CSV table of C-alpha atoms in Angstrom, one decimal:
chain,number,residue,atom,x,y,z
A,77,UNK,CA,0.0,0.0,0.0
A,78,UNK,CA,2.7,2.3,0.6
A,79,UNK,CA,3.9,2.1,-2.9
A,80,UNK,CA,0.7,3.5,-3.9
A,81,UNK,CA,1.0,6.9,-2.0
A,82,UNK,CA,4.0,7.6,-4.3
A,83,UNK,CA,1.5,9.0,-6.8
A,84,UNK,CA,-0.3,11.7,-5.1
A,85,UNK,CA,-3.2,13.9,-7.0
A,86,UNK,CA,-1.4,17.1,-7.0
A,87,UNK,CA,-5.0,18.7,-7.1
A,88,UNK,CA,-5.8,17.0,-3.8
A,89,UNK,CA,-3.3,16.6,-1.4
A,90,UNK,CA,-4.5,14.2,0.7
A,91,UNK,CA,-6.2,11.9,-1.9
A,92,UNK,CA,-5.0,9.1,-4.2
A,93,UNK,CA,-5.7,6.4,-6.5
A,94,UNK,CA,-4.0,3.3,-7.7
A,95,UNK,CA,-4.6,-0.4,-8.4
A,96,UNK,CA,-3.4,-3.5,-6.3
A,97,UNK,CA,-4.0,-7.0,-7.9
A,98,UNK,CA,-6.1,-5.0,-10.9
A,99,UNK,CA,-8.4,-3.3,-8.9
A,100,UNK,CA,-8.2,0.7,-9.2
A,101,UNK,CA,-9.3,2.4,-5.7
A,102,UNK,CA,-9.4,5.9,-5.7
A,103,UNK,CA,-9.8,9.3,-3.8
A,104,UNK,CA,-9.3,9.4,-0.1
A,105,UNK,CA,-7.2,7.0,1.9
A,106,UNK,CA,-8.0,3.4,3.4
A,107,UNK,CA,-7.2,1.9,6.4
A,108,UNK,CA,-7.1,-2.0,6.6
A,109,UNK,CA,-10.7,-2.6,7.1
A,110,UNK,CA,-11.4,-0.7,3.3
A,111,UNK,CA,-12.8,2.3,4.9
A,112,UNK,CA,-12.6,5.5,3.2
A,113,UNK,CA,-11.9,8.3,4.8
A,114,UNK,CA,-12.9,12.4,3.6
A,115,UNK,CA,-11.3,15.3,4.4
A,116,UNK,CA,-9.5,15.6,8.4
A,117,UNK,CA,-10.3,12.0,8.8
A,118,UNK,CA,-14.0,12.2,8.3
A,119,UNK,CA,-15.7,8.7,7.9
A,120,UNK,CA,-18.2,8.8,4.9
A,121,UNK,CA,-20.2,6.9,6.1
A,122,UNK,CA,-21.2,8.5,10.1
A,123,UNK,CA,-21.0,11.6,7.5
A,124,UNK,CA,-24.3,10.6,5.4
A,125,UNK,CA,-25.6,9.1,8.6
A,126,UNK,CA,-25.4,12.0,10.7
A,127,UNK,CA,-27.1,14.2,7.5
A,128,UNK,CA,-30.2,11.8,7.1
A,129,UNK,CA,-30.4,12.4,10.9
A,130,UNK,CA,-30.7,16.0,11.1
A,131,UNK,CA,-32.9,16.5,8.0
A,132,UNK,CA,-35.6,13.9,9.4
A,133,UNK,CA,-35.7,15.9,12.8
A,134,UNK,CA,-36.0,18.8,11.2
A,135,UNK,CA,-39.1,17.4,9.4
A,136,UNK,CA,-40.0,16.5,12.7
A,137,UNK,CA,-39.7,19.7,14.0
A,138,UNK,CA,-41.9,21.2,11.4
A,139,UNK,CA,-44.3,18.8,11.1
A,140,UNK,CA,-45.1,18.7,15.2
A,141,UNK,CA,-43.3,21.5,17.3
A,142,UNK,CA,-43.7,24.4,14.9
A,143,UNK,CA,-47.5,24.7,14.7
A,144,UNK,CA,-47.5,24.7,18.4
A,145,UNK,CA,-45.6,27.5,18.6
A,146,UNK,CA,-47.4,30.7,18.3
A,147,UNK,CA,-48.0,32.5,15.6
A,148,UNK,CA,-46.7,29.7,13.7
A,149,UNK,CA,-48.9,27.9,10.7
A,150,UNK,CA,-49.8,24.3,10.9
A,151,UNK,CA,-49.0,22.4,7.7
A,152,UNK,CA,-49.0,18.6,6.3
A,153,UNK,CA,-46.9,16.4,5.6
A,154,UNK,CA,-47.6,16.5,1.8
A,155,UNK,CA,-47.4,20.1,1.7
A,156,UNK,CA,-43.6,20.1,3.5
A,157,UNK,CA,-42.5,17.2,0.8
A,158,UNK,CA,-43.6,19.9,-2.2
A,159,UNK,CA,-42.0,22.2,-0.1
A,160,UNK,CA,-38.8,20.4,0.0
A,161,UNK,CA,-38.9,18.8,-3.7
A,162,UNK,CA,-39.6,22.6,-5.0
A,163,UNK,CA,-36.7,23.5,-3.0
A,164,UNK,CA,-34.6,20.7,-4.1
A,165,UNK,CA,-35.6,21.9,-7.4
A,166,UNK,CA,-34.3,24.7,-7.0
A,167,UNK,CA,-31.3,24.3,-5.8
A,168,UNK,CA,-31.0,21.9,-9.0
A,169,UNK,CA,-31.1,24.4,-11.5
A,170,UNK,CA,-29.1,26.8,-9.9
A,171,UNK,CA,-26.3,24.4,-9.3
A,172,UNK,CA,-26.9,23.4,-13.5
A,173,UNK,CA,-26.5,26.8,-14.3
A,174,UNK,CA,-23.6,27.6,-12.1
A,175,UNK,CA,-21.7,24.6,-14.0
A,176,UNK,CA,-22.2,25.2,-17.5
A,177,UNK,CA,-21.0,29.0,-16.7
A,178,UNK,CA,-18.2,27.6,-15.2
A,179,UNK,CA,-17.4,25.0,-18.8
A,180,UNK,CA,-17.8,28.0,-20.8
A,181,UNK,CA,-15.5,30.2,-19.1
A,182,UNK,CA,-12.9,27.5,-18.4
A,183,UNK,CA,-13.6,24.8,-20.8
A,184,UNK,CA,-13.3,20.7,-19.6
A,185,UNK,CA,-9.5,19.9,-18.7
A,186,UNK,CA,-9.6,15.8,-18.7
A,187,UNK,CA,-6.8,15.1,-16.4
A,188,UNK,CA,-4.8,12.2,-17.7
A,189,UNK,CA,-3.9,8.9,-16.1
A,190,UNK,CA,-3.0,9.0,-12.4
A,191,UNK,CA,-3.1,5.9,-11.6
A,192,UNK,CA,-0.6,2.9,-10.5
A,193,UNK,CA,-0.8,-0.5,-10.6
A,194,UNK,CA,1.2,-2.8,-8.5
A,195,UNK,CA,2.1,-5.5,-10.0
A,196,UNK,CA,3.7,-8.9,-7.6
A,197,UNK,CA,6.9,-10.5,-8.1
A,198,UNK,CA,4.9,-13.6,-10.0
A,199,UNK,CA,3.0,-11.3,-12.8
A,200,UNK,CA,6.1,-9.2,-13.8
A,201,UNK,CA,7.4,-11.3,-16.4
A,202,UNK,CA,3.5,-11.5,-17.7
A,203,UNK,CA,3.4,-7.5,-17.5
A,204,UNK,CA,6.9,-7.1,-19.6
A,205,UNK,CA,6.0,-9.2,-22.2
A,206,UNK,CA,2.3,-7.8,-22.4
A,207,UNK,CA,4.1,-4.4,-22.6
A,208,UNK,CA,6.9,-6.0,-25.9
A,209,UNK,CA,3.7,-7.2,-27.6
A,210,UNK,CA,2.3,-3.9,-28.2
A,211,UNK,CA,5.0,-1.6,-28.7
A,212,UNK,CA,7.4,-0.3,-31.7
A,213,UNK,CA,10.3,1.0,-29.2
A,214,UNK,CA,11.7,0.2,-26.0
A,215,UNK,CA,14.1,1.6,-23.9
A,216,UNK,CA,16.1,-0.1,-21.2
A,217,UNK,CA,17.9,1.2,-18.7
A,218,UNK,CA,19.5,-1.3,-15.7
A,219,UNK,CA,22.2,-3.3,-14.7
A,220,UNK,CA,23.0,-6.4,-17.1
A,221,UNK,CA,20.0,-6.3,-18.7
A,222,UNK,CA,19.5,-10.8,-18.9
A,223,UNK,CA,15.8,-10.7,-18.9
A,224,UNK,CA,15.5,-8.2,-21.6
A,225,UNK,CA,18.1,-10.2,-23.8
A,226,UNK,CA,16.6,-13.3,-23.0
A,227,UNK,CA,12.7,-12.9,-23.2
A,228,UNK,CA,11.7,-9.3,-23.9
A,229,UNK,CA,13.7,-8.4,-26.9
A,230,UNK,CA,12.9,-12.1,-28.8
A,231,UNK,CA,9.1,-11.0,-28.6
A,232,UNK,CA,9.6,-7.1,-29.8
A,233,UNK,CA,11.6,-8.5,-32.8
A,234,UNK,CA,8.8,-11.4,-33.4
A,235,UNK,CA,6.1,-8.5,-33.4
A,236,UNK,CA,8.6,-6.0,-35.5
A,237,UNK,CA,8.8,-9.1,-38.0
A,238,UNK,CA,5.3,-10.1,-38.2
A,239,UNK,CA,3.6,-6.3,-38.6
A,240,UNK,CA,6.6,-5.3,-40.8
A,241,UNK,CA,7.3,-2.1,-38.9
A,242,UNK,CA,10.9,-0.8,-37.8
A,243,UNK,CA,11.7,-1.2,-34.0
A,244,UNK,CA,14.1,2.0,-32.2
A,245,UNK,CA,15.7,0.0,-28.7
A,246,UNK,CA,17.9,2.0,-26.6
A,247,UNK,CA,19.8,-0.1,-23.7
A,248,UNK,CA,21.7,1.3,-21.2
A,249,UNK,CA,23.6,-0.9,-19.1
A,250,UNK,CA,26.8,-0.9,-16.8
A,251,UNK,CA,29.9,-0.6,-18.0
A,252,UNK,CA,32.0,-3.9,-18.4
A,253,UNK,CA,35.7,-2.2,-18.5
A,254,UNK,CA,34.9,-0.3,-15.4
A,255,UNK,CA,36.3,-2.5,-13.1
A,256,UNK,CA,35.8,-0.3,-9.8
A,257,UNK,CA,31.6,-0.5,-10.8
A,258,UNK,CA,31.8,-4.0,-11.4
A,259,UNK,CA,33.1,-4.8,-8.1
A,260,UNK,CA,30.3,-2.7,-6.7
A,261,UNK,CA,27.2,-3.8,-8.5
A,262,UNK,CA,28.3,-7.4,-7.8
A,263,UNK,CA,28.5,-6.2,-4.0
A,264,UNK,CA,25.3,-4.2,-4.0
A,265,UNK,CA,23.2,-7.8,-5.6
A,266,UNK,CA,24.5,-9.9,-3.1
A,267,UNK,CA,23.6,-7.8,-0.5
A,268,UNK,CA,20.3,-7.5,-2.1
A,269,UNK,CA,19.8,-11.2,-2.5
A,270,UNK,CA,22.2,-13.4,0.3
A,271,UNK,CA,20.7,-16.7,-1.1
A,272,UNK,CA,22.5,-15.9,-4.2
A,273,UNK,CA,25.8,-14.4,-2.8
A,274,UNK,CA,28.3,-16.8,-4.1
A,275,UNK,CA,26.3,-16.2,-7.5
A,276,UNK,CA,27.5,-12.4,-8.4
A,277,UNK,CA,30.9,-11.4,-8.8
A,278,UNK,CA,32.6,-9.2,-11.0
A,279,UNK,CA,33.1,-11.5,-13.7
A,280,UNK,CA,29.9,-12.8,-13.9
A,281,UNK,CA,28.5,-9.0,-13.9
A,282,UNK,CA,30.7,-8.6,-16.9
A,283,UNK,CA,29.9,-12.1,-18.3
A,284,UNK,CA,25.9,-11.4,-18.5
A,285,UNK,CA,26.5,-7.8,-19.9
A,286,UNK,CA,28.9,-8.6,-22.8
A,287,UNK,CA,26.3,-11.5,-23.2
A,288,UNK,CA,24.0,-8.8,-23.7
A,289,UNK,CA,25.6,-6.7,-25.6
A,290,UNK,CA,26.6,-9.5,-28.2
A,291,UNK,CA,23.4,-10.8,-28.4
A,292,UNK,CA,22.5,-7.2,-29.6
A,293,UNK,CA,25.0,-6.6,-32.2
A,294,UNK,CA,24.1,-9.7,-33.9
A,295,UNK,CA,20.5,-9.1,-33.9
A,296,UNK,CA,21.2,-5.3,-35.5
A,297,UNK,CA,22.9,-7.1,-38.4
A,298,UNK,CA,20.1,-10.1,-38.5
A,299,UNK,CA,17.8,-7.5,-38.6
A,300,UNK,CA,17.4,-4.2,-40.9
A,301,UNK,CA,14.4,-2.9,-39.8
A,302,UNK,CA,15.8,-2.9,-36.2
A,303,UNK,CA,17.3,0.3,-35.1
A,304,UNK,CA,19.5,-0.6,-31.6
A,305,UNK,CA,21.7,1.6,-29.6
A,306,UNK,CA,23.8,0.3,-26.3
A,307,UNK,CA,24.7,3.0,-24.0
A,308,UNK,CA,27.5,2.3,-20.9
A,309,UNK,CA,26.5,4.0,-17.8
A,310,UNK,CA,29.0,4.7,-15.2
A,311,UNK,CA,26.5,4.5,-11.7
A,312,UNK,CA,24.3,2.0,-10.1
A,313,UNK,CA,20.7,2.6,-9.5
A,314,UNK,CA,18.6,-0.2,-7.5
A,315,UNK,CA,15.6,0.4,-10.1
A,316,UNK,CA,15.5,-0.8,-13.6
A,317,UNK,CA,13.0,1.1,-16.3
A,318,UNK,CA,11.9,-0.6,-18.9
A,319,UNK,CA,9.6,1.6,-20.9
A,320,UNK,CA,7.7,0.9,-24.2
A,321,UNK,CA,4.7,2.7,-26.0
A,322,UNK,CA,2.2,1.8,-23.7
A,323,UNK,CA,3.5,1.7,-20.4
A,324,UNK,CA,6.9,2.3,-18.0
A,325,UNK,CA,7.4,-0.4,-15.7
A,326,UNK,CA,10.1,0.4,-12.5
A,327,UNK,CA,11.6,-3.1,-11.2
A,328,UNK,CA,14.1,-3.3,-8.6
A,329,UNK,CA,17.2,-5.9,-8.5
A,330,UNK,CA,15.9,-7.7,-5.3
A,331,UNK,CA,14.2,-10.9,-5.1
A,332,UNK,CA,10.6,-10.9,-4.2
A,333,UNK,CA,10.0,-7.2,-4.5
A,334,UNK,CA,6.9,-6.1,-6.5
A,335,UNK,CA,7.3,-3.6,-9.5
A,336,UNK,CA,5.0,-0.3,-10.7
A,337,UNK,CA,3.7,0.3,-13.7
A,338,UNK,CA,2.7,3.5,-15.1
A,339,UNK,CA,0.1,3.9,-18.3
A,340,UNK,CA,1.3,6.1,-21.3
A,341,UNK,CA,-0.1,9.7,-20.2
A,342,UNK,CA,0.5,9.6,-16.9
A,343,UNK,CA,2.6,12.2,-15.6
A,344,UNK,CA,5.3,9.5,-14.2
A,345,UNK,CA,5.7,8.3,-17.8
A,346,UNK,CA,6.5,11.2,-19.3
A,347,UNK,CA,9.3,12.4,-16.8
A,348,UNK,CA,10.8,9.0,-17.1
A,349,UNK,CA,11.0,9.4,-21.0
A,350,UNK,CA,12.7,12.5,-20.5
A,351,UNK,CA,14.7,11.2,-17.8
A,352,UNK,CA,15.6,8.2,-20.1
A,353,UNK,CA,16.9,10.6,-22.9
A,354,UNK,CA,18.9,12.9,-20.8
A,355,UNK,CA,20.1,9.9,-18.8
A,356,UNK,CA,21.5,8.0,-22.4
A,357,UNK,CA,23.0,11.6,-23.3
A,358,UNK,CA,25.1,11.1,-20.1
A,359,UNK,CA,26.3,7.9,-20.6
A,360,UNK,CA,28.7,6.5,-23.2
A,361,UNK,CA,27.6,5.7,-26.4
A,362,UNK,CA,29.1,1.9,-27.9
A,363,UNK,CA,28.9,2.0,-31.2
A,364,UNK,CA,27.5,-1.4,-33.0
A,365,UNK,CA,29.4,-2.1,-35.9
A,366,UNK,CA,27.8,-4.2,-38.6
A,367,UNK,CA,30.4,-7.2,-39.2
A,368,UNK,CA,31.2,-8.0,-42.8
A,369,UNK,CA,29.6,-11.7,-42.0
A,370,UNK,CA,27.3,-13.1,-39.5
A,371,UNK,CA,28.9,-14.8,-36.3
A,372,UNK,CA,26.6,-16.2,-33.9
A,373,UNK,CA,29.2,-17.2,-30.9
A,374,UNK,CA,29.4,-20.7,-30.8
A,375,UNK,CA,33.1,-21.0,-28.9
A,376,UNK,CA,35.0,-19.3,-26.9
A,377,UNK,CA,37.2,-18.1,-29.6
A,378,UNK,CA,34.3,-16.3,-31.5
A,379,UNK,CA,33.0,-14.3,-28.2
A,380,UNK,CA,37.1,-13.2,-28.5
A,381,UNK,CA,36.5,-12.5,-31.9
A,382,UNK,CA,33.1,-10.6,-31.3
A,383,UNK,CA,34.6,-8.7,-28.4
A,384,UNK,CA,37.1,-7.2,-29.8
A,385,UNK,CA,35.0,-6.1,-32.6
A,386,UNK,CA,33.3,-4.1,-29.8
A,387,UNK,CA,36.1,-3.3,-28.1
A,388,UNK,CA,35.5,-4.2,-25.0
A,389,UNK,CA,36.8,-6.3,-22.3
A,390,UNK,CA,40.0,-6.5,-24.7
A,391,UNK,CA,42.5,-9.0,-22.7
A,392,UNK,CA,39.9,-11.0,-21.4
A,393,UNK,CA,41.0,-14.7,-20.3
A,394,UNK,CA,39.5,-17.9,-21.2
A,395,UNK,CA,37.4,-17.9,-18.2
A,396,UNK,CA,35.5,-14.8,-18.6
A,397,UNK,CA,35.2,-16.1,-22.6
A,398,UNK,CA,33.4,-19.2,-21.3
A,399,UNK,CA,31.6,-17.2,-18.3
A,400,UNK,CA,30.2,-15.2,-21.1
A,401,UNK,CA,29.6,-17.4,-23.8
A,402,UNK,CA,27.7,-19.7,-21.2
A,403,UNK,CA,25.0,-16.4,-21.0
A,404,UNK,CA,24.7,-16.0,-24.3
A,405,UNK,CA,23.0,-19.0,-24.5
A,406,UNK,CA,20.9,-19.5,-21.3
A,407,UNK,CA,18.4,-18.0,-20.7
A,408,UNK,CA,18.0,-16.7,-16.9
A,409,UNK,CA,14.6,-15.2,-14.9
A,410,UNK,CA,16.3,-12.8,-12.9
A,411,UNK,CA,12.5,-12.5,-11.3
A,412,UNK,CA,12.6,-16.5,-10.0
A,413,UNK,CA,15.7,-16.4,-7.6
A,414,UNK,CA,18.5,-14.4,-8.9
């Protein structure tokens, strides 16, 4: 629930909206029983209660006090409900005519999107690849980027291939050559996940990044209609953004931790785009150069080969070669257990 109070309506400050499990609730805060609560605390409901109290003792009070009062004019009941529903009436039109004045002088402003949906550890892999199905660009920006090699960028190439459009992919991940970030992203995930501790360590951070970054110089060539740029960023951030046409969805590199999405048009969505393109700006820009044949790493001596085409990790031993070349062809849920 707290993750939902990170969009606040900036028109009401002390309301909200959002969506857990596909359900949107909005306006003013719940506690755990599903209450809502109005303004200072005010529970709708004693609210509406304490209203239809007062207006029937006031009937009362006119039907039965009043005309013993003197001077005062005894009435029926049916002539105080045309009282009321001529009042009622009234108040009607009035309230009619103060709107439309108010549209014509001001015009309708739809707000857009405000809401957020958090989605659980289980559906994010579901919620990705909804998001690559129905997209023509995608940007990444992360760590190693393993489930975007391995799953999300296989399905925004099968739906690039099948419409026939061109797909624009901007990936930004970490560095490989920086050998002072490597030690500390590899620190930072086992830290963030101590079942997998002996898992991460500087060459296996370097391993599933060149992995990556292999995996999209080849497809660049494969593919013409494919427009791909890798950017090298230089600092760790426990979020990674992966945003398409439709949607931004913010993960974070820790097992078991739920992710938010935000809908195209939401206010969130557009300051991460921005944020995105300033971001890549920043960053190091690795050129992809398009080979004069096809080689699809099968040995440790064509990741060499590939490597130094991209000119990175120049010098690497035979170790690293087959730590890489190992990612490069399995596939790895980072959203199961590592």
């Amino acid at each position: 629930m707290d993750h939902l109070r990170l969009l606040l309506n900036p028109l009401d400050p002390g309301g909200w909206s959002g969506q857990v499990d596909g359900r949107t609730i909005g306006g003013w805060p719940m506690d755990d029983t599903g209450r809502s609560d109005g303004p200072a605390g005010v529970n709708t409901k004693l609210y509406l209660s304490s209203l239809g109290l007062a207006a029937a003792l006031l009937i009362v009070i006119r039907l039965f006090a009043l005309p013993h009062l003197g001077g005062a004019t005894k009435v029926s009941l049916s002539d105080t409900i045309i009282s009321v529903v001529d009042s009622l009436t009234g108040a009607a039109v009035a309230s009619l005519c103060v709107s439309l004045l108010v549209v014509f002088l001001y015009g309708l402003k739809r707000q857009g999107p405000m809401e957020v949906q958090v989605t659980d550890p289980g559906s994010i892999s579901a919620e990705l690849d909804k998001a690559a199905g129905a997209t023509n660009s995608w940007d990444y920006r992360g760590h190693t980027a393993r489930y975007f090699r391995s799953t999300v960028l296989p399905t925004l190439l099968q739906r690039a291939e099948r419409q026939g459009h061109y797909l624009s992919v901007n990936v930004q991940v970490l560095d490989p050559d920086n050998a002072e970030l490597m030690d500390f992203f590899a620190e930072y995930r086992r830290n963030a996940n101590p079942d997998r501790r002996d898992y991460w360590t500087r060459r296996r951070a370097q391993a599933e990044i060149a992995a990556t970054i292999i995996r999209l110089q080849l497809l660049s060539y494969q593919f013409s209609r494919l427009n791909c740029r890798v950017y090298l960023a230089s600092t760790v951030s426990p979020f990674t953004i992966d945003l398409s046409d439709t949607c931004v969805i913010v993960t974070r590199e820790k097992a078991g931790t739920a992710a938010l999405k935000y809908p195209v048009g939401s206010s969130f969505y557009d300051s991460t785009k921005e944020d995105m393109r300033l971001s890549n700006r920043q960053s190091a820009e690795l050129p992809l150069p398009r080979s004069a044949t096809e080689l699809d790493p099968g040995s440790v001596a064509d990741v060499r080969e590939v490597l130094s085409q991209l000119d990175i990790l120049q010098g690497a031993d035979d170790e690293l070669l087959s730590m890489t070349l190992d990612a490069y062809r399995r596939p790895v849920n980072p959203y199961a257990n590592a």
